[in-house]
Structure formats: structure tokens, C-alpha cells
Amino acid sequence: MLDTRGSGLAYGEILHTTGEESSRAMCGIVGLFAKSSAIEERLGDHLAAMLAQMSARGPDSAGVAVYRDPVPSGSKLTLYSRDPLYDWEAVRRLLAGAFGGASVPSVRASHAVLLVEADAADAEAWVRQHATDVRVMSAGSVIEIYKEVGRPELFSADFSLTDFHGTHALGHTRMATESRVTTEGSHPFSTGLDLCLVHNGSLSNHNRLRRTLQREGIEFHTENDTEVAAGYLAWKLREGVSLEQALEDGIEDLDGFYTFAVGTADGFAVLRDPIACKPAVLAETEDWVAMASEYHAIAVLPGADDARVWEPEPGIVYVWEKAPV
Amino acid sequence: MGARAVSETAVEVVDLATTPLREVNQRLHDLAGGAGGPARWRVLNPRGAHAVACGLDAEIEVEIEGHVGYYCAGMNQLASVHVHGSASTGLAENMMSGTVVVEGSVSQSAGASAHGGLLVVHGDAAARCGISMKGVEIVVRGSVGHLSGFMAQSGCLVVCGDAGEALGDSLYEARMYVRGDVAGLGADCVEKELRAEHLAQVSDLLERAGFDDVDPASFRRYGSARSLYNFHVDNAGAY
């Protein structure tokens, strides 16, 4: 028996009016998974082109998670500071002192990537405790997350997105409907090592779920509902289930409407809620798999005209993973 | 340009890679009311653009070579629009007359609120196909998603494949014909007998859609039980 309120959703995406810090009625999400070295080499170029197409869906802020250059040992942190003149070298020295080694920071706009000779969880915990003027955007061995307020085209230029090579990437453009536009409230969200999630939609049971997950030891750093979904997946993966199973469990446990795109160190997944009022389109060629909120963000990819294009079915988990090397 | 006779043969080719969409749509709108101009159009490189060939009101043929975004052929009157690709949300929504054909698949809410005309989908249609339809005839070669025909008031939906959950939920007088499996019927939607007049209707629609390899007798008919027309407290849970 369906509530007739469903008819309103059917005609597009109504503004959600009861959300928390960052409800998002529109927003654009994109994902790109390279299947050839040609795509890997130009991953950032393609990602920037896709993000620009999603500008109208999310002109307030943009963010990307790029999976590239796995560290041979130790871990990789992406850190953010509001201070454009922030002394990243000072953080490096402190990290090197604590763990015996840390690379020269690779700085892009307000973010810096540091390689640390330490377990990723330990390095992340150390920064949260000792370098409280910076924020950890991501931690792991492959992931790098960059996000900032402003139009996606400016974001791509400021962060030199076209420089990036990598195996896969996710992107998000945010339209904030009632809450502050901040870097912290931007996507992607990462609450587990090498894990990230971008989201178009809204969750309604995130407060209760956040408390449940906190009891399981998952840490949250914002009031954002999307961070709860990311934390949920981090918890499931920590418990040893596969990404696919974690998302399938999420259909039961996450209440709300959503299209998710999820990245892990070697994989990429897409899930729409069973009611499916948020858009998503998938496409695949010999060279890539792509997802986007709207097809025109895929049309900019090479060979898109001949790609297999389809709409992901509601409540079905789609997963692509790199074959182990 | 002034009034000129509608050209019967020449095909006007417009390329969305080089011509702004608004300009293309404006040229198509300028044909309204028999103003004269090319009767056959080809639109190249739509690349997922929204509102392609939206708001047409002239007896013209428009061939679109590729995938289109939201609301393609919305509010269509008289025109025949053929998409050689797939279409996103709201294809032919609120169509009044004419024909819209999609070679690929379509996203949700295809034919929403449409009052008339014929909509043919060669692939699948996603959720809410024919939602609130008010007289349109829709023929889908593949399957339709959940909530198709939700609150459908008039018209006809023919599905050669399967139908998702809650088919025809809260529908009024529209007729639904499904050949494959129905995942579930919505509130007040029931299976009904397929009589001779219904067989004739399905035959006619399959023929007009060009699906002559599909047996009209293989369909089952669904319609309104008419128990939710007037409020009755016993039905409160169903509203």
C-alpha cells in the first residue's frame, strides 16, 4: 500500500525540508572506474569534465576521492586547513618525530597529502589528537580526498584535477538547500580507511544509527547523514562482510532516499534505494565503467556514444572490483 | 522568413554540438500553428541534453540521433518524435497528441500525466511509467518498473514484458495490459477478464507500435476495482 505522497516525488526531486546539516535535494554524483591504462593516465581530466557537467545540480561545493599511487609501506593521509598559508612542513616534522618518517607534503590548494611510516589508523588518530588545526579528509594507502566550497569548474582548476592519474575516482557537486556551505559539509565522506561515499538523497534514521555505530567504535566528525552511511559501511566492512553484502544490508538498515556511489581501495559500487526517486545512470565500455546522476556527465567520456548505458535498478547493488595484481 | 509551404522532402539537420538547444527548440516552436517550414528534422549529438524537442505543436517529424536527458518531447502536440537512443526522466510528459518513439530504454515517469498521443518504447521503461496518465496510449516492448500507472485516470498501458511492484496503484479508469509477470498490484488494481474488445485494443496498439510478432492473446488485463472512488472509513488505510 503506497502513500500518495509518492506522487510528488515522481515528478522530480522535491526539496527536502526537514533534514539536518546538509540535506540535498539535488546534488550531482559521478564515478569513474578505469579498465585501461589510457583512462588511468587521464583519470583526472575525465573526472573534471564529468564534474563540470554536474555543476547545475550542485554549484555550492565540489569534492573528489581519487584512488592512485598506493603507498608501498606505511600510509597516506589527506589533510585540510582553512589557512591558505598553513605550515604543512611543521605537521610533517611532528609526524616524522612521532612515527620515524613522513614525506614532503604534496600541497594542492587547501589540502596536503602526506605519506607516513605508520599504520593508517594510528597516523589518523595521532593527527586528530595532536594537530587539531587541521582536518583529516582521508586516511588509507590509496585514497586521496579533496573538497572545497565553490563551483565545480573552479574547484577542478584550483586543485589541478587534470593532473591526476589513478585507477578510480568519485566526485560530488553539492546544492545546499538549507544549511551552511562549508568544506566540512562537502562530500565525499570517509569514515574508514580507503573508504568513501558520495550521496544524493537524504537519510531519516541517521541520528539513531549514528548512536548505534558510535557504540561499535565508529567515529563521526560532523552531524551529516551521509557520514553516517559511510560509517555504516566502514563498520560492516570491519566486521568482515564484502562491500556488496554491506550495501545489501544497508537496504534494510538505512531509511531514506538515496543514490550512493562507494569507493574502496580496489572497488567501486552503486546502490539506489528501493523507491528510487533519485536519479542514476550507468555506462560501460571496454575502457571504463561510469556512473552519474545524469547521462550528460557520461557523454563527455571517450567512446560514450557506443557505451552500454542503463539505469541501475532500485535496490540492486552494482559492484566493480580490480582483479588482484 | 515569412510563411512558406511545408517542405515534404528536405530534411533539416541541426547539430546540438554546434547549435544551442534553445535555438533548436525555438526553430521547432516557430512551426506551431502551421507557420510553414521544414516538415522533417534530424537532431544530431543530443548527448543527454534536457528538454530536447519539448513543447512542439506542429505536424512535423523529428529524428533525434542519440541519448536524450529529461523531459524530451514533453507537452508534445501533433509532432512525431523518434529518439534513436535512450531517454531520461519524464519522456513525453504531458503529451497531448502525436507520437513519440524511443529505440532504447527510458527512465522514470515516461508519459506522466499525458492526455493523448502514442508513446512507444522499444526497450524497458523504469519506475512510474504512465503515472497519472490521462488518455495517452503507451506501448512498452520490454518491462516497466514499480508504480507504473500510479493514479492513472484514462488511456492505455501495454507492457510486453513484466511489471514491477504496485502496478496501477490507486488507478481510475485507465486500462493496463501486461504479458509477463506482475510483481504486485497496487491498491484497488485488480485483474480483469480479457474480452474481445480488449483483444482488439491490444492488437491495434501492437500494430501501431510495430510489434507484430507479439500475440495479443498472451496479455492479461488489469484495471480499477473502483472501491477507492469515494471515501469510506474502512478504506482509510489504503489512501
Coordinates of C-alpha atoms in Angstrom, one line a residue:
Chain A
M1 CA 0.0 0.0 0.0
L2 CA 1.6 3.2 -1.1
D3 CA 1.3 6.6 0.3
T4 CA 0.0 9.1 -2.2
R5 CA 2.8 11.5 -1.2
G6 CA 4.8 9.3 -3.6
S7 CA 3.2 11.1 -6.5
G8 CA 5.1 14.3 -5.6
L9 CA 8.4 12.6 -5.7
A10 CA 7.6 11.0 -9.0
Y11 CA 7.9 14.3 -10.9
G12 CA 11.4 15.1 -10.0
E13 CA 13.2 15.9 -6.8
I14 CA 11.2 17.8 -4.3
L15 CA 13.0 19.9 -1.8
H16 CA 13.6 18.1 1.4
T17 CA 12.7 20.4 4.2
T18 CA 13.3 18.5 7.5
G19 CA 16.9 17.5 7.2
E20 CA 20.0 18.0 9.2
E21 CA 23.2 19.8 8.4
S22 CA 23.2 19.1 4.8
S23 CA 20.0 17.8 3.2
R24 CA 20.5 17.7 -0.5
A25 CA 17.6 17.8 -2.9
M26 CA 19.7 17.9 -6.0
C27 CA 23.4 17.4 -5.9
G28 CA 25.3 15.6 -8.6
I29 CA 27.4 12.5 -8.2
V30 CA 29.8 10.9 -10.6
G31 CA 32.1 7.9 -10.6
L32 CA 34.7 6.6 -13.0
F33 CA 36.4 3.2 -12.8
A34 CA 39.3 2.7 -15.3
K35 CA 39.6 -0.5 -17.2
S36 CA 42.5 0.6 -19.4
S37 CA 45.8 2.3 -18.8
A38 CA 44.8 5.1 -21.2
I39 CA 41.9 6.0 -18.9
E40 CA 44.0 5.6 -15.8
E41 CA 46.5 8.1 -17.2
R42 CA 43.9 10.8 -17.8
L43 CA 41.5 9.9 -14.9
G44 CA 41.6 13.5 -13.5
D45 CA 40.9 15.0 -16.9
H46 CA 37.8 12.9 -17.4
L47 CA 36.7 13.4 -13.8
A48 CA 36.9 17.2 -14.2
A49 CA 34.8 17.0 -17.4
M50 CA 32.2 14.9 -15.6
L51 CA 32.1 17.3 -12.6
A52 CA 31.6 20.3 -14.8
Q53 CA 28.5 18.7 -16.3
M54 CA 27.1 18.3 -12.8
S55 CA 27.6 22.0 -12.0
A56 CA 23.9 22.8 -12.4
R57 CA 23.0 20.1 -9.9
G58 CA 25.5 21.3 -7.3
P59 CA 27.0 24.8 -7.7
D60 CA 27.8 25.3 -3.9
S61 CA 30.8 22.9 -3.4
A62 CA 32.6 20.1 -5.0
G63 CA 34.7 17.2 -4.0
V64 CA 36.5 14.1 -5.3
A65 CA 38.0 11.0 -4.0
V66 CA 40.8 9.7 -6.2
Y67 CA 42.4 6.3 -5.8
R68 CA 46.0 6.4 -7.0
D69 CA 49.7 5.7 -6.2
P70 CA 49.3 3.1 -3.5
V71 CA 51.9 3.5 -0.8
P72 CA 54.4 0.6 -0.7
S73 CA 54.5 0.8 3.1
G74 CA 53.0 3.0 5.8
S75 CA 50.0 5.1 5.0
K76 CA 48.7 8.1 3.1
L77 CA 46.8 11.0 4.8
T78 CA 44.9 13.8 3.1
L79 CA 44.7 16.8 5.4
Y80 CA 42.8 20.1 5.1
S81 CA 43.4 23.5 6.6
R82 CA 41.4 26.7 6.3
D83 CA 44.6 28.7 6.5
P84 CA 46.0 29.2 2.9
L85 CA 49.5 29.8 4.4
Y86 CA 49.3 26.8 6.7
D87 CA 52.7 25.4 7.7
W88 CA 52.4 21.8 6.4
E89 CA 56.1 21.3 6.9
A90 CA 55.5 21.7 10.7
V91 CA 53.0 18.9 10.6
R92 CA 55.4 16.7 8.7
R93 CA 58.1 17.3 11.2
L94 CA 55.7 16.3 14.1
L95 CA 54.6 13.2 12.2
A96 CA 58.1 12.2 11.4
G97 CA 59.0 12.7 15.1
A98 CA 56.1 10.6 16.2
F99 CA 56.5 7.8 13.7
G100 CA 60.0 8.0 12.4
G101 CA 59.2 9.1 8.9
A102 CA 56.9 11.3 6.8
S103 CA 57.2 12.5 3.3
V104 CA 57.4 16.1 2.0
P105 CA 53.7 17.2 1.9
S106 CA 52.2 17.4 -1.6
V107 CA 50.0 20.5 -1.4
R108 CA 47.0 21.3 -3.6
A109 CA 45.1 24.5 -2.6
S110 CA 43.8 24.0 0.9
H111 CA 44.8 20.3 1.1
A112 CA 48.0 18.4 1.6
V113 CA 48.8 14.7 1.1
L114 CA 51.4 13.2 3.5
L115 CA 52.9 9.7 3.4
V116 CA 53.6 8.5 6.9
E117 CA 55.6 5.5 8.1
A118 CA 52.8 4.3 10.3
D119 CA 49.6 2.3 10.3
A120 CA 46.9 4.5 8.7
A121 CA 44.6 4.3 11.7
D122 CA 47.4 5.3 14.1
A123 CA 48.5 8.2 11.9
E124 CA 45.0 9.4 11.6
A125 CA 44.4 9.2 15.3
W126 CA 47.6 11.0 16.0
V127 CA 46.7 13.9 13.7
R128 CA 43.2 14.2 15.3
Q129 CA 44.8 14.4 18.7
H130 CA 47.9 16.5 18.1
A131 CA 47.2 18.6 15.0
T132 CA 43.8 19.9 15.9
D133 CA 44.0 22.9 13.5
V134 CA 43.8 20.5 10.5
R135 CA 41.1 18.1 9.5
V136 CA 41.7 14.6 8.2
M137 CA 39.9 14.2 4.9
S138 CA 41.0 10.7 4.2
A139 CA 43.4 8.0 5.5
G140 CA 44.5 4.8 4.0
S141 CA 47.0 3.6 1.5
V142 CA 45.4 4.6 -1.8
I143 CA 42.7 7.2 -1.3
E144 CA 43.1 11.0 -1.6
I145 CA 40.1 13.2 -0.9
Y146 CA 39.8 16.9 -1.9
K147 CA 36.7 19.0 -1.3
E148 CA 36.0 22.7 -1.2
V149 CA 33.3 25.3 -1.5
G150 CA 32.6 26.9 -4.8
R151 CA 31.6 26.0 -8.3
P152 CA 32.9 22.6 -9.6
E153 CA 34.8 24.2 -12.5
L154 CA 36.7 26.4 -10.1
F155 CA 37.4 23.5 -7.8
S156 CA 38.8 21.5 -10.7
A157 CA 41.1 24.3 -11.6
D158 CA 42.2 25.2 -8.1
F159 CA 43.1 21.6 -7.3
S160 CA 44.7 20.9 -10.8
L161 CA 42.4 17.9 -11.2
T162 CA 43.6 17.3 -14.7
D163 CA 47.0 16.3 -13.3
F164 CA 45.6 13.2 -11.6
H165 CA 46.1 9.7 -12.9
G166 CA 44.5 6.9 -10.9
T167 CA 42.5 3.7 -11.0
H168 CA 39.1 5.0 -10.0
A169 CA 37.5 8.1 -8.6
L170 CA 34.3 9.5 -7.3
G171 CA 33.0 13.1 -7.4
H172 CA 30.2 15.1 -5.9
T173 CA 28.7 18.5 -6.5
R174 CA 26.6 19.9 -3.7
M175 CA 23.5 22.0 -3.7
A176 CA 23.0 23.0 -0.1
T177 CA 19.3 23.7 0.4
E178 CA 19.1 24.9 4.0
S179 CA 22.4 24.6 5.7
R180 CA 25.8 26.1 5.7
V181 CA 28.1 25.7 2.8
T182 CA 31.3 24.5 4.3
T183 CA 34.2 22.4 3.3
E184 CA 33.5 20.0 6.1
G185 CA 29.9 19.6 4.9
S186 CA 31.0 18.8 1.4
H187 CA 31.3 15.3 0.0
P188 CA 32.9 12.8 -0.3
F189 CA 32.8 11.4 3.3
S190 CA 35.3 8.9 4.5
T191 CA 35.0 7.2 7.8
G192 CA 37.1 4.1 7.2
L193 CA 40.5 3.5 5.7
D194 CA 40.4 3.9 1.9
L195 CA 36.6 4.0 2.0
C196 CA 34.5 6.9 0.7
L197 CA 30.9 7.5 -0.1
V198 CA 29.0 10.1 -2.1
H199 CA 25.3 10.5 -1.8
N200 CA 22.4 12.1 -3.5
G201 CA 19.4 12.0 -1.2
S202 CA 18.6 12.1 2.5
L203 CA 18.5 9.6 5.3
S204 CA 15.9 9.8 8.0
N205 CA 17.2 7.4 10.7
H206 CA 20.8 8.7 10.8
N207 CA 20.7 10.1 14.4
R208 CA 19.7 6.7 15.9
L209 CA 22.1 4.8 13.6
R210 CA 24.9 7.2 14.5
R211 CA 24.5 6.4 18.2
T212 CA 24.4 2.7 17.4
L213 CA 27.6 2.9 15.4
Q214 CA 29.3 5.0 18.0
R215 CA 28.7 2.2 20.5
E216 CA 30.5 0.0 17.9
G217 CA 33.5 2.4 18.0
I218 CA 32.9 4.2 14.7
E219 CA 33.9 7.9 15.0
F220 CA 31.9 10.7 13.4
H221 CA 33.2 14.2 12.9
T222 CA 30.1 16.1 11.6
E223 CA 26.3 15.9 12.0
N224 CA 25.9 14.9 8.4
D225 CA 23.7 12.0 7.4
T226 CA 26.0 10.9 4.6
E227 CA 28.8 10.5 7.1
V228 CA 26.6 8.0 8.9
A229 CA 26.1 6.0 5.8
A230 CA 29.8 5.9 5.2
G231 CA 30.3 4.9 8.9
Y232 CA 27.8 2.2 8.5
L233 CA 29.7 0.7 5.6
A234 CA 33.0 1.1 7.4
W235 CA 31.5 -0.9 10.3
K236 CA 30.2 -3.6 8.1
L237 CA 33.5 -4.0 6.3
R238 CA 35.3 -4.1 9.6
E239 CA 33.0 -6.9 10.6
G240 CA 34.3 -8.8 7.6
V241 CA 31.5 -8.7 5.1
S242 CA 32.0 -7.9 1.4
L243 CA 31.2 -4.4 0.0
E244 CA 28.3 -6.0 -1.9
Q245 CA 26.9 -7.6 1.3
A246 CA 27.4 -4.4 3.3
L247 CA 25.3 -2.5 0.8
E248 CA 22.7 -5.2 0.6
D249 CA 22.4 -5.0 4.4
G250 CA 22.2 -1.2 4.1
I251 CA 18.9 -1.5 2.1
E252 CA 17.4 -2.8 5.3
D253 CA 19.2 -0.6 7.8
L254 CA 19.4 2.8 6.1
D255 CA 16.0 4.5 5.9
G256 CA 15.6 7.3 3.4
F257 CA 16.0 8.0 -0.2
Y258 CA 19.4 7.9 -1.8
T259 CA 21.7 7.0 -4.7
F260 CA 25.1 6.0 -3.3
A261 CA 28.4 5.7 -5.0
V262 CA 31.0 4.0 -2.9
G263 CA 34.8 3.7 -3.4
T264 CA 37.2 1.2 -1.7
A265 CA 40.9 0.6 -2.3
D266 CA 40.1 -1.7 -5.2
G267 CA 36.4 -1.3 -5.9
F268 CA 33.5 0.9 -6.8
A269 CA 29.8 0.3 -6.1
V270 CA 26.5 1.9 -6.8
L271 CA 23.2 1.5 -5.0
R272 CA 19.8 3.2 -5.3
D273 CA 17.1 2.9 -2.6
P274 CA 14.1 0.7 -3.5
I275 CA 11.8 3.6 -4.1
A276 CA 14.4 5.1 -6.5
C277 CA 13.4 8.8 -6.7
K278 CA 17.0 9.8 -7.0
P279 CA 18.5 9.5 -10.5
A280 CA 21.4 7.5 -11.6
V281 CA 22.7 6.1 -14.9
L282 CA 25.5 3.6 -15.5
A283 CA 27.6 3.1 -18.6
E284 CA 30.3 0.7 -19.6
T285 CA 32.8 0.3 -22.4
E286 CA 36.0 -1.8 -22.8
D287 CA 37.9 1.1 -21.2
W288 CA 35.7 2.3 -18.3
V289 CA 32.7 2.0 -16.1
A290 CA 31.0 5.2 -15.2
M291 CA 28.1 6.4 -13.1
A292 CA 26.5 9.8 -13.0
S293 CA 23.3 11.5 -11.8
E294 CA 22.5 12.4 -15.4
Y295 CA 23.7 11.0 -18.7
H296 CA 25.3 14.2 -20.0
A297 CA 28.1 13.8 -17.4
I298 CA 28.9 10.4 -19.1
A299 CA 28.6 11.8 -22.6
V300 CA 31.9 13.6 -22.2
L301 CA 33.8 10.4 -21.9
P302 CA 35.7 8.9 -24.8
G303 CA 33.6 6.3 -26.6
A304 CA 30.4 7.2 -24.7
D305 CA 28.3 7.1 -27.9
D306 CA 29.0 3.4 -28.2
A307 CA 28.8 2.5 -24.5
R308 CA 26.3 0.2 -23.0
V309 CA 24.0 2.6 -21.0
W310 CA 21.5 1.6 -18.4
E311 CA 19.6 2.8 -15.4
P312 CA 20.6 0.9 -12.2
E313 CA 17.6 -1.0 -10.9
P314 CA 16.2 0.1 -7.5
G315 CA 17.6 -1.9 -4.6
I316 CA 20.2 -3.7 -6.6
V317 CA 23.9 -3.4 -5.7
Y318 CA 26.3 -3.0 -8.6
V319 CA 30.0 -3.6 -7.8
W320 CA 33.2 -3.5 -9.9
E321 CA 36.5 -4.5 -8.4
K322 CA 40.0 -4.5 -9.7
A323 CA 41.4 -8.0 -10.2
P324 CA 44.1 -8.7 -7.6
V325 CA 47.5 -8.0 -9.1
Chain B
M1 CA 11.5 34.3 -43.4
G2 CA 7.7 34.7 -43.9
A3 CA 5.2 32.0 -44.5
R4 CA 6.2 29.2 -46.8
A5 CA 4.9 25.9 -47.7
V6 CA 5.9 22.9 -45.5
S7 CA 8.6 21.1 -47.4
E8 CA 7.7 17.4 -47.9
T9 CA 11.1 16.1 -48.7
A10 CA 14.0 18.1 -47.4
V11 CA 15.4 17.1 -44.0
E12 CA 16.6 20.0 -41.9
V13 CA 19.7 18.8 -40.0
V14 CA 20.6 20.6 -36.7
D15 CA 23.6 19.7 -34.6
L16 CA 23.5 20.2 -30.9
A17 CA 27.3 20.1 -30.8
T18 CA 27.4 23.4 -32.6
T19 CA 23.9 24.9 -32.2
P20 CA 22.5 25.9 -28.8
L21 CA 19.5 23.8 -27.6
R22 CA 17.3 26.9 -27.1
E23 CA 17.9 27.9 -30.7
V24 CA 16.9 24.5 -32.0
N25 CA 13.8 24.3 -29.8
Q26 CA 12.9 27.9 -30.8
R27 CA 13.1 26.9 -34.5
L28 CA 10.8 24.0 -33.8
H29 CA 8.4 26.1 -31.9
D30 CA 8.3 28.6 -34.7
L31 CA 6.5 26.0 -36.8
A32 CA 3.5 26.0 -34.5
G33 CA 0.1 26.9 -35.9
G34 CA 1.0 25.9 -39.5
A35 CA 3.5 28.7 -39.9
G36 CA 5.4 26.7 -42.5
G37 CA 8.9 25.4 -42.7
P38 CA 10.7 22.1 -42.8
A39 CA 8.5 19.1 -42.0
R40 CA 11.3 16.7 -41.3
W41 CA 14.2 17.3 -38.9
R42 CA 17.2 15.5 -37.7
V43 CA 18.8 16.4 -34.4
L44 CA 22.5 15.3 -34.0
N45 CA 24.6 15.0 -30.9
P46 CA 21.9 15.4 -28.2
R47 CA 24.5 13.9 -25.7
G48 CA 21.9 13.7 -22.8
A49 CA 20.7 17.3 -23.1
H50 CA 17.4 18.1 -21.3
A51 CA 14.2 19.2 -22.9
V52 CA 15.1 18.3 -26.5
A53 CA 12.1 18.8 -28.8
C54 CA 10.0 19.9 -25.9
G55 CA 6.8 21.8 -26.5
L56 CA 6.3 21.0 -30.2
D57 CA 3.0 21.9 -31.8
A58 CA 3.2 21.1 -35.5
E59 CA 2.8 18.1 -37.7
I60 CA 6.5 17.5 -38.2
E61 CA 8.8 14.6 -37.8
V62 CA 11.8 14.9 -35.6
E63 CA 14.6 12.2 -35.6
I64 CA 17.0 12.5 -32.6
E65 CA 20.2 10.7 -33.1
G66 CA 21.4 9.7 -29.6
H67 CA 20.5 9.6 -26.0
V68 CA 18.4 12.5 -24.5
G69 CA 18.1 13.8 -21.0
Y70 CA 15.0 14.9 -19.0
Y71 CA 11.6 15.8 -20.5
C72 CA 12.3 15.0 -24.1
A73 CA 9.2 15.6 -26.2
G74 CA 7.3 16.9 -23.2
M75 CA 3.9 18.5 -23.9
N76 CA 4.1 17.2 -27.4
Q77 CA 1.3 18.1 -29.8
L78 CA 0.9 16.7 -33.3
A79 CA 4.6 16.1 -33.9
S80 CA 6.2 12.7 -34.3
V81 CA 9.4 12.4 -32.3
H82 CA 11.7 9.4 -32.7
V83 CA 14.7 9.0 -30.4
H84 CA 17.4 6.7 -31.7
G85 CA 18.8 6.1 -28.2
S86 CA 17.6 6.1 -24.7
A87 CA 15.7 8.8 -22.8
S88 CA 15.9 10.0 -19.2
T89 CA 13.2 11.1 -16.7
G90 CA 9.9 12.5 -17.9
L91 CA 9.9 11.5 -21.6
A92 CA 6.7 12.8 -23.3
E93 CA 5.3 14.0 -20.0
N94 CA 2.0 15.8 -20.5
M95 CA 1.9 14.9 -24.2
M96 CA -1.4 15.9 -25.8
S97 CA -1.2 14.2 -29.2
G98 CA 1.3 13.0 -31.8
T99 CA 3.7 10.1 -31.5
V100 CA 6.9 9.6 -29.5
V101 CA 9.1 6.5 -30.2
V102 CA 12.2 5.6 -28.3
E103 CA 14.5 2.9 -29.7
G104 CA 16.3 2.3 -26.4
S105 CA 15.0 2.4 -22.8
V106 CA 13.5 5.2 -20.8
S107 CA 13.9 6.3 -17.2
Q108 CA 11.2 7.0 -14.7
S109 CA 7.9 8.8 -15.3
A110 CA 7.6 8.3 -19.0
G111 CA 4.3 9.6 -20.3
A112 CA 3.5 11.2 -17.0
S113 CA 0.1 13.0 -17.0
A114 CA -0.1 12.7 -20.8
H115 CA -3.5 13.4 -22.2
G116 CA -3.2 11.8 -25.6
G117 CA -0.9 10.6 -28.4
L118 CA 1.0 7.3 -28.7
L119 CA 4.2 6.6 -26.8
V120 CA 6.3 3.6 -27.9
V121 CA 9.3 2.3 -26.0
H122 CA 11.4 -0.5 -27.7
G123 CA 13.4 -1.2 -24.5
D124 CA 12.3 -1.1 -20.9
A125 CA 10.6 1.8 -19.0
A126 CA 11.7 2.4 -15.4
A127 CA 9.6 3.3 -12.4
R128 CA 6.3 5.2 -12.7
C129 CA 5.7 4.7 -16.4
G130 CA 2.4 6.3 -17.2
I131 CA 1.9 7.9 -13.8
S132 CA -1.3 9.9 -13.6
M133 CA -1.9 9.3 -17.4
K134 CA -5.0 11.0 -18.7
G135 CA -5.6 9.5 -22.1
V136 CA -2.2 8.6 -23.6
E137 CA -1.6 5.2 -25.2
I138 CA 1.7 3.7 -24.1
V139 CA 3.3 0.5 -25.6
V140 CA 6.5 -0.9 -24.0
R141 CA 8.3 -3.7 -25.7
G142 CA 10.3 -4.6 -22.5
S143 CA 9.3 -4.3 -18.9
V144 CA 8.1 -1.4 -16.7
G145 CA 9.3 -0.5 -13.1
H146 CA 7.4 -0.1 -9.9
L147 CA 4.4 2.1 -9.5
S148 CA 3.6 2.2 -13.2
G149 CA 0.2 3.6 -13.9
F150 CA 0.0 5.1 -10.4
M151 CA -3.3 7.1 -10.2
A152 CA -3.8 6.6 -14.0
Q153 CA -7.1 8.2 -15.0
S154 CA -7.6 7.3 -18.6
G155 CA -5.8 5.8 -21.5
C156 CA -4.0 2.5 -22.0
L157 CA -0.7 0.9 -21.0
V158 CA 0.5 -2.2 -22.9
V159 CA 3.6 -3.9 -21.4
C160 CA 5.0 -6.8 -23.4
G161 CA 7.4 -7.8 -20.6
D162 CA 7.0 -7.7 -16.8
A163 CA 5.6 -5.1 -14.5
G164 CA 7.2 -4.1 -11.1
E165 CA 5.7 -3.7 -7.7
A166 CA 2.4 -1.8 -7.2
L167 CA 1.1 -1.8 -10.8
G168 CA -1.8 0.6 -11.2
D169 CA -1.8 1.8 -7.6
S170 CA -4.9 3.9 -6.9
L171 CA -5.8 4.0 -10.6
Y172 CA -9.1 5.3 -12.0
E173 CA -10.2 4.2 -15.5
A174 CA -7.0 3.5 -17.4
R175 CA -6.5 0.0 -18.9
M176 CA -3.4 -1.9 -18.3
Y177 CA -2.3 -5.0 -20.3
V178 CA 0.7 -7.0 -19.2
R179 CA 2.1 -10.1 -21.0
G180 CA 4.7 -11.1 -18.4
D181 CA 4.8 -11.3 -14.6
V182 CA 3.4 -8.6 -12.4
A183 CA 5.5 -8.3 -9.2
G184 CA 2.5 -6.9 -7.4
L185 CA -0.8 -5.0 -7.9
G186 CA -1.2 -1.6 -6.2
A187 CA -4.2 -0.6 -4.1
D188 CA -7.5 -1.0 -5.9
C189 CA -5.9 -2.6 -9.0
V190 CA -7.3 -6.0 -10.0
E191 CA -7.0 -8.4 -12.8
K192 CA -10.0 -8.3 -15.2
E193 CA -11.3 -10.5 -18.0
L194 CA -9.7 -10.0 -21.4
R195 CA -12.8 -9.7 -23.7
A196 CA -13.0 -9.3 -27.4
E197 CA -12.9 -5.5 -27.3
H198 CA -9.8 -5.6 -25.2
L199 CA -8.1 -8.1 -27.6
A200 CA -9.0 -5.7 -30.4
Q201 CA -7.5 -2.8 -28.5
V202 CA -4.2 -4.6 -27.8
S203 CA -4.0 -5.8 -31.4
D204 CA -4.5 -2.3 -32.7
L205 CA -1.9 -0.8 -30.3
L206 CA 0.7 -3.5 -31.0
E207 CA 0.2 -2.9 -34.8
R208 CA 0.6 0.8 -34.4
A209 CA 3.7 0.3 -32.3
G210 CA 5.1 -2.0 -35.0
F211 CA 5.3 -5.0 -32.6
D212 CA 3.6 -7.5 -35.0
D213 CA 5.4 -10.5 -33.5
V214 CA 3.7 -10.3 -30.2
D215 CA 0.5 -12.3 -29.7
P216 CA -2.3 -10.0 -28.4
A217 CA -4.0 -13.0 -26.7
S218 CA -1.0 -13.5 -24.5
F219 CA -1.8 -10.4 -22.4
R220 CA -3.7 -10.2 -19.1
R221 CA -5.8 -7.1 -18.3
Y222 CA -5.7 -5.1 -15.1
G223 CA -8.0 -2.2 -14.1
S224 CA -9.6 -0.4 -11.2
A225 CA -11.8 -2.3 -8.7
R226 CA -13.4 1.2 -8.2
S227 CA -13.5 0.7 -4.4
L228 CA -11.5 3.8 -3.6
Y229 CA -13.5 6.3 -5.6
N230 CA -15.4 7.6 -2.7
F231 CA -14.1 7.8 0.8
H232 CA -15.1 5.0 3.1
V233 CA -13.7 4.7 6.5
D234 CA -13.0 1.1 6.1
N235 CA -10.5 2.0 3.3
A236 CA -8.7 4.7 5.3
G237 CA -5.5 2.6 5.3
A238 CA -5.4 2.5 1.5
Y239 CA -5.5 6.2 0.9

